XYZ file of C-alpha atoms in Angstrom:
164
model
C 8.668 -46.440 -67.243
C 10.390 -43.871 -69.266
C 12.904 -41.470 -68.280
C 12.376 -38.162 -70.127
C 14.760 -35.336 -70.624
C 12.911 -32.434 -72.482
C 14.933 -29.314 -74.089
C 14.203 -26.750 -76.568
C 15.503 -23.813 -78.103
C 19.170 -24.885 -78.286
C 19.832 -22.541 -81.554
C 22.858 -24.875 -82.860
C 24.159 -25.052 -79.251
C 25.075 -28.739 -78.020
C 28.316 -29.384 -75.480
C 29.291 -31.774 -73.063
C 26.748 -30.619 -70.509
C 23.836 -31.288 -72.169
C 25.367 -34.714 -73.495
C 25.408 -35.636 -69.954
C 21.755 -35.302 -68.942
C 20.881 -37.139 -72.550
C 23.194 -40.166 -71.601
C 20.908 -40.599 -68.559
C 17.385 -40.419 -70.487
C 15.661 -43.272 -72.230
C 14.258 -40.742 -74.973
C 15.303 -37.587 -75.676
C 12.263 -34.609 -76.596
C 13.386 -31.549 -78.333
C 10.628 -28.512 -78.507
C 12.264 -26.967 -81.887
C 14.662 -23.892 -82.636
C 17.119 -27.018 -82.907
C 19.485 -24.428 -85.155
C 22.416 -26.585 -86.544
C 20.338 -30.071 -86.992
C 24.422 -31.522 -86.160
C 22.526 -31.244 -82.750
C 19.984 -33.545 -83.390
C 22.269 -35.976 -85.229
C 24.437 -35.773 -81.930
C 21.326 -36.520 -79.867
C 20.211 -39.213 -82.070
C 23.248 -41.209 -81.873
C 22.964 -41.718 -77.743
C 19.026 -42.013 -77.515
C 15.677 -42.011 -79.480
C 14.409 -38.603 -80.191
C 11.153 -36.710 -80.400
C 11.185 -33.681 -81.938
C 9.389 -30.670 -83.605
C 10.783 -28.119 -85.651
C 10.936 -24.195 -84.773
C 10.663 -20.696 -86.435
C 14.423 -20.442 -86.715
C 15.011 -23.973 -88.317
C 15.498 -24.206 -91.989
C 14.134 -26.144 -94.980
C 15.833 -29.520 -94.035
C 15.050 -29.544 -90.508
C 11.492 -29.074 -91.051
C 11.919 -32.237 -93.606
C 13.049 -34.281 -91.122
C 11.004 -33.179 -88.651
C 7.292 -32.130 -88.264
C 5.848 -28.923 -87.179
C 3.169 -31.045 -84.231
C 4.590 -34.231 -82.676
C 1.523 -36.346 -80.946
C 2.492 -39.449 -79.308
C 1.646 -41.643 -76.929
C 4.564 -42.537 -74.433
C 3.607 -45.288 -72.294
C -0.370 -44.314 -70.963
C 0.275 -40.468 -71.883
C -0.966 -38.870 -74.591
C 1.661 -35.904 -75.592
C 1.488 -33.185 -77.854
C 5.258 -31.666 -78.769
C 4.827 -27.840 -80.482
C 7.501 -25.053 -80.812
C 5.050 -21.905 -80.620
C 2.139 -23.402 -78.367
C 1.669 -20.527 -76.017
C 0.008 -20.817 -72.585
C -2.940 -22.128 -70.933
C -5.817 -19.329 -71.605
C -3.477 -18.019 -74.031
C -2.866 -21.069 -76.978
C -1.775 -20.056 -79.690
C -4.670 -19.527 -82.047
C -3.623 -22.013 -84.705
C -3.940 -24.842 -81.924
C -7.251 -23.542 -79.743
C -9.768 -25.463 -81.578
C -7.436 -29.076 -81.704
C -6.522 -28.698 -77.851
C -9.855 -27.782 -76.791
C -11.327 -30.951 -79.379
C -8.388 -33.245 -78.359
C -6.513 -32.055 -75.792
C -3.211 -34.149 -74.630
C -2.652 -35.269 -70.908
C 0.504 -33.460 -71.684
C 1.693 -30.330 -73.965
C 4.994 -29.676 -74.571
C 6.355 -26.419 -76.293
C 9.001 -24.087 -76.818
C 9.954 -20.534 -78.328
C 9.643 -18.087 -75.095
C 12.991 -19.262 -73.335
C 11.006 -19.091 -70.383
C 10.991 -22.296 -68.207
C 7.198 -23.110 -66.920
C 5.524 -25.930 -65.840
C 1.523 -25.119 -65.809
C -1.266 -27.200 -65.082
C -4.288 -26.506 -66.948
C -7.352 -26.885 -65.298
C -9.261 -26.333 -68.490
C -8.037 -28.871 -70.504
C -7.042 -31.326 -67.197
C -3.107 -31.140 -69.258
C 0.005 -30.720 -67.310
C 1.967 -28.041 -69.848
C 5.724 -27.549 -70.078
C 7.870 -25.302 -71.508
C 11.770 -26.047 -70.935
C 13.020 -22.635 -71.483
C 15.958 -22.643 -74.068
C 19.571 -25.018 -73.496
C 21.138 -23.181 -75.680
C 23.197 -19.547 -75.586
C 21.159 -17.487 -78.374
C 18.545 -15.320 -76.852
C 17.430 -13.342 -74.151
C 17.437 -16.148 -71.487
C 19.826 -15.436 -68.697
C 20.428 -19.160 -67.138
C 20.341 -22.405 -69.890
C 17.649 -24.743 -68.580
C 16.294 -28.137 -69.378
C 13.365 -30.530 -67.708
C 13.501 -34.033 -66.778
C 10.713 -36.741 -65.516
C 9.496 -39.881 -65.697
C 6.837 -41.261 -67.793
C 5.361 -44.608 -65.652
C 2.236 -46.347 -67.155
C -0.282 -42.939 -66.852
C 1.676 -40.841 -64.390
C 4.074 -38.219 -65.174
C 6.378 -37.923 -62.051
C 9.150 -36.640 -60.466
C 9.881 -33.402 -62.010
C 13.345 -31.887 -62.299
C 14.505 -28.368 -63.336
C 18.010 -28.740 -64.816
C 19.891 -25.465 -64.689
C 22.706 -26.244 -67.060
C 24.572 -22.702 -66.170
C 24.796 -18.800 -67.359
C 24.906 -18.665 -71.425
């Protein structure tokens, strides 16, 4: 059983808050736009992170980290993407791997919109976390938690981390 807390689009933004909610994860997922990659290096040094980079991210943050994360955390099969769009609505440069090899679960980022999506289609559970940090047209900083346990992906939570 893993605990997973799930954020994205934190544009160089990291502050107690957040450091919080990552102190109570086993593993940490970031969906890209990480900004200032001293974010990442904060993350890093409290829990093991997956992450992807994002449009905004610059030369050495898409060094150290790649554009599609696929993994396999405990019996799920997860695909991490910044710009991944929505079910019906994938982004094109993804349609014909997630239709070939879809994930049990599909993680992206870039809107700042928070949504969690099942897609019948592809029988994938789809998340976006909306954005943690203050850059952007977001209104209220979010973040997603869950647990991971053998196949399942369980109890859900919508972290509202406050007004930007």
């Amino acid at each position: 059983m893993k605990k997973i807390l799930l954020l994205s689009d934190t544009h160089s933004h990291i502050d107690d808050t957040i450091l919080k909610y990552v102190n109570q994860a086993d593993e940490v997922w970031h969906a890209g736009d990480i900004g200032d990659l001293n974010v990442t290096d904060t993350i890093k040094k409290l829990k093991p992170l997956r992450c992807v980079y994002g449009n905004i991210d610059d030369a050495q943050a898409r060094l150290e980290f790649p554009l599609h994360n696929r993994f396999l955390c405990e019996n799920v099969s997860v695909w991490i993407t910044h710009i991944g769009g929505y079910p019906g609505k994938y982004n094109p440069a993804i349609r014909e791997e997630m239709a070939l090899n879809p994930p049990k679960l599909f993680i992206c980022g870039h809107s700042h919109i928070l949504k969690v999506i099942f897609d019948k289609k592809n029988n994938l559970l789809h998340m976006n976390p909306g954005a943690a940090g203050k850059s952007g047209f977001h209104q209220v900083r979010t973040m997603l938690r869950f647990v991971i346990d053998d196949d399942k992906i369980k109890d859900l939570e919508i972290i509202e981390i406050g007004k930007k």
